[in-house]
Short mmCIF file of C-alpha atoms in Angstrom, two decimals:
data_model
loop_
_atom_site.label_atom_id
_atom_site.label_comp_id
_atom_site.label_asym_id
_atom_site.label_seq_id
_atom_site.Cartn_x
_atom_site.Cartn_y
_atom_site.Cartn_z
CA MET A 1 15.77 -12.83 -61.99
CA LYS A 2 14.49 -10.01 -59.59
CA ASN A 3 12.29 -7.41 -61.04
CA HIS A 4 14.34 -4.34 -60.14
CA TYR A 5 11.35 -2.00 -61.75
CA LYS A 6 8.92 -3.50 -59.21
CA ILE A 7 11.20 -3.13 -56.39
CA LEU A 8 11.62 0.58 -57.01
CA GLY A 9 7.98 1.00 -58.05
CA VAL A 10 8.60 2.24 -61.49
CA THR A 11 7.84 1.03 -64.98
CA PRO A 12 10.38 -0.09 -67.47
CA GLY A 13 9.60 2.86 -69.71
CA CYS A 14 10.47 5.48 -66.99
CA SER A 15 13.15 8.04 -67.08
CA GLN A 16 16.45 7.92 -65.30
CA ALA A 17 15.26 10.83 -63.04
CA GLU A 18 12.13 8.87 -62.13
CA ILE A 19 14.38 5.99 -61.05
CA LYS A 20 16.62 8.31 -59.02
CA LYS A 21 13.64 9.91 -57.31
CA ALA A 22 12.00 6.49 -56.50
CA TYR A 23 15.32 5.22 -55.13
CA ARG A 24 15.89 8.15 -52.83
CA THR A 25 12.42 8.06 -51.60
CA LEU A 26 12.64 4.22 -50.73
CA ALA A 27 16.17 4.57 -49.46
CA VAL A 28 15.20 7.14 -46.86
CA GLN A 29 12.29 5.16 -45.94
CA TYR A 30 13.98 1.89 -45.57
CA HIS A 31 17.38 2.95 -44.41
CA PRO A 32 18.68 0.89 -41.55
CA ASP A 33 19.43 4.01 -39.44
CA LYS A 34 15.74 4.82 -39.43
CA ASN A 35 14.63 1.34 -38.72
CA SER A 36 17.19 -0.08 -36.41
CA GLY A 37 16.61 -3.58 -35.36
CA ASN A 38 14.15 -4.20 -38.28
CA HIS A 39 15.84 -6.98 -40.44
CA LYS A 40 13.10 -7.02 -43.05
CA SER A 41 13.59 -3.29 -43.53
CA GLU A 42 17.46 -3.81 -43.84
CA GLU A 43 16.82 -6.65 -46.41
CA LEU A 44 14.51 -4.48 -48.30
CA PHE A 45 17.06 -1.64 -48.24
CA LYS A 46 19.63 -4.01 -49.61
CA GLU A 47 17.25 -4.90 -52.48
CA ILE A 48 16.60 -1.27 -53.26
CA ALA A 49 20.20 -0.46 -53.41
CA GLU A 50 20.77 -3.43 -55.73
CA ALA A 51 17.91 -2.38 -58.04
CA TYR A 52 19.24 1.16 -58.22
CA GLY A 53 22.80 -0.17 -58.82
CA ILE A 54 21.35 -1.83 -61.98
CA LEU A 55 18.73 0.65 -63.12
CA GLY A 56 20.57 3.84 -62.06
CA GLU A 57 23.40 3.32 -64.65
CA PRO A 58 22.19 3.49 -68.28
CA ALA A 59 24.57 0.68 -69.51
CA LYS A 60 23.69 -1.78 -66.70
CA ARG A 61 19.88 -0.78 -67.28
CA ASN A 62 20.26 -1.43 -70.98
CA ALA A 63 21.76 -4.95 -70.40
CA TYR A 64 19.01 -5.68 -67.67
CA ASP A 65 16.29 -4.44 -70.17
CA TYR A 66 17.65 -6.59 -72.87
CA ALA A 67 17.91 -9.74 -70.87
CA LEU A 68 14.23 -9.35 -69.66
CA GLY A 69 13.04 -8.54 -73.24
CA TYR A 70 12.13 -5.05 -72.72
CA ILE A 71 14.38 -3.85 -75.47
CA LYS A 72 15.40 -6.02 -78.54
CA ASP A 73 18.85 -4.67 -79.45
CA TYR A 74 21.80 -2.70 -78.29
CA LYS A 75 21.91 -0.22 -81.16
CA HIS A 76 21.18 2.67 -78.64
CA TYR A 77 24.61 1.97 -77.01
CA LEU A 78 26.37 2.79 -80.13
CA THR A 79 26.99 6.42 -81.45
CA ALA A 80 25.05 7.63 -84.37
CA LYS A 81 28.12 6.89 -86.45
CA GLU A 82 29.44 3.45 -85.64
CA THR A 83 32.98 3.13 -85.23
CA PRO A 84 35.18 0.15 -83.96
CA ALA A 85 35.74 2.26 -80.90
CA SER A 86 32.05 2.21 -80.26
CA TYR A 87 31.99 -1.42 -80.26
CA LEU A 88 34.95 -1.46 -77.85
CA THR A 89 33.22 0.94 -75.56
CA LEU A 90 30.19 -1.53 -75.44
CA PHE A 91 32.25 -4.39 -74.62
CA LYS A 92 34.09 -2.47 -71.87
CA LYS A 93 30.73 -1.58 -70.43
CA ILE A 94 29.61 -5.28 -70.41
CA LYS A 95 32.87 -6.24 -68.82
CA ASN A 96 32.54 -3.50 -66.14
CA LYS A 97 29.02 -4.79 -65.53
CA ILE A 98 30.32 -8.28 -64.90
CA PHE A 99 33.02 -7.12 -62.46
CA ASN A 100 30.60 -4.92 -60.58
CA SER A 101 27.95 -7.60 -60.25
CA GLY A 102 29.06 -8.77 -56.98
CA GLY A 103 29.32 -12.24 -58.27
CA HIS A 104 25.66 -12.36 -59.55
CA ILE A 105 26.19 -13.00 -63.27
CA ASN A 106 23.37 -14.34 -65.37
CA LYS A 107 25.41 -16.32 -67.74
CA GLU A 108 22.44 -16.87 -70.22
CA ALA A 109 21.95 -13.05 -70.58
CA LEU A 110 25.59 -12.40 -70.85
CA PHE A 111 25.72 -14.94 -73.66
CA MET A 112 22.68 -13.51 -75.43
CA VAL A 113 23.97 -10.03 -75.34
CA MET A 114 27.48 -10.91 -76.57
CA ASP A 115 26.07 -13.23 -79.24
CA ASP A 116 23.75 -10.47 -80.45
CA ILE A 117 26.47 -7.92 -80.63
CA LEU A 118 28.72 -10.20 -82.48
CA CYS A 119 26.19 -10.77 -85.28
CA GLU A 120 27.40 -11.33 -88.79
CA LYS A 121 26.58 -7.73 -89.65
CA ASN A 122 28.58 -6.29 -86.79
CA ILE A 123 31.61 -8.71 -87.55
CA GLU A 124 31.67 -7.60 -91.21
CA PHE A 125 31.56 -3.99 -90.22
CA LEU A 126 34.62 -4.56 -87.89
CA LEU A 127 36.39 -6.40 -90.53
CA PHE A 128 35.63 -3.75 -93.27
CA ALA A 129 36.76 -0.92 -90.81
CA ASP A 130 40.34 -2.40 -90.74
CA ALA A 131 41.23 -1.10 -87.33
CA PRO A 132 43.50 -4.01 -85.98
CA ALA A 133 44.56 -2.41 -82.81
CA THR A 134 40.86 -1.77 -81.74
CA LYS A 135 39.78 -5.08 -82.95
CA GLY A 136 42.51 -6.61 -80.76
CA LEU A 137 41.18 -4.70 -77.67
CA ILE A 138 37.66 -5.74 -78.58
CA ILE A 139 38.83 -9.32 -78.56
CA ASP A 140 40.59 -8.82 -75.19
CA GLU A 141 37.34 -7.44 -73.60
CA ILE A 142 35.25 -10.26 -74.97
CA LEU A 143 37.83 -12.78 -73.81
CA ILE A 144 37.76 -11.43 -70.28
CA SER A 145 34.01 -11.47 -70.19
CA GLY A 146 33.85 -14.78 -71.88
CA ILE A 147 35.40 -16.57 -68.92
CA PHE A 148 32.13 -16.39 -67.28
CA LEU A 149 30.26 -18.10 -69.98
CA LYS A 150 29.18 -21.75 -69.97
CA GLU A 151 31.28 -24.18 -72.11
CA ILE A 152 28.62 -24.40 -74.89
CA HIS A 153 28.40 -20.68 -75.00
CA LYS A 154 32.21 -20.24 -75.08
CA ASN A 155 32.27 -22.42 -78.31
CA ALA A 156 29.66 -20.21 -79.87
CA ILE A 157 31.57 -17.13 -79.18
CA TYR A 158 34.90 -18.70 -79.97
CA ASP A 159 33.45 -19.32 -83.64
CA LYS A 160 32.54 -15.73 -83.97
CA LEU A 161 35.75 -14.46 -82.73
CA VAL A 162 37.61 -16.72 -85.25
CA LYS A 163 35.49 -14.83 -87.91
CA LEU A 164 36.61 -11.55 -86.42
CA ALA A 165 40.25 -12.59 -86.29
CA ASN A 166 40.17 -12.92 -89.96
CA GLY A 167 43.16 -15.32 -90.10
CA ASN A 168 45.38 -13.17 -87.92
CA PRO A 169 47.71 -15.65 -86.08
CA PHE A 170 48.09 -13.31 -83.07
CA PHE A 171 44.31 -13.04 -82.51
CA LEU A 172 43.81 -16.74 -83.32
CA ARG A 173 46.36 -17.55 -80.43
CA LYS A 174 44.50 -15.22 -78.10
CA ILE A 175 41.12 -16.63 -78.93
CA ALA A 176 42.27 -20.24 -78.25
CA VAL A 177 41.94 -19.60 -74.68
CA LEU A 178 38.08 -20.13 -74.97
CA LYS A 179 38.88 -23.63 -75.96
CA GLU A 180 41.16 -24.38 -73.03
#
């Protein structure tokens, strides 16, 4: 996995403003219009843009940091008062990250993130919250993202979604898509 922090010349603990400043400085320096004909500069510009695409958006940066082990959990994604909607928002961000990745999906990192969020504690919280409509939307977001997982990981996520479905036949039929 590329080190996007190194590409931008910043550290993992830097602020969003520092990332933006580093990106702008490098983008101007290596922009193809300023370096016409220099293919190395053009490639570096693409790497800089890709790094900023990940680090410039907090949700993508957090997923990247988690995948590299810079952060240990996703709690900072959630609001101070967890709600089923905050989990739905989290899974929507993950899905959006996947669809904005340009086909570059780290399947291992995706599984780690989904598996971590679907821990026993969070599943129990969602079951206790008793918000079936939101739970259904969460399952939909997970299923959409889950199509990119390896088969072994689909099975692990399937088992967690069965717990989340809590016997609801409609949800169980939806979840079955991971086994197909």
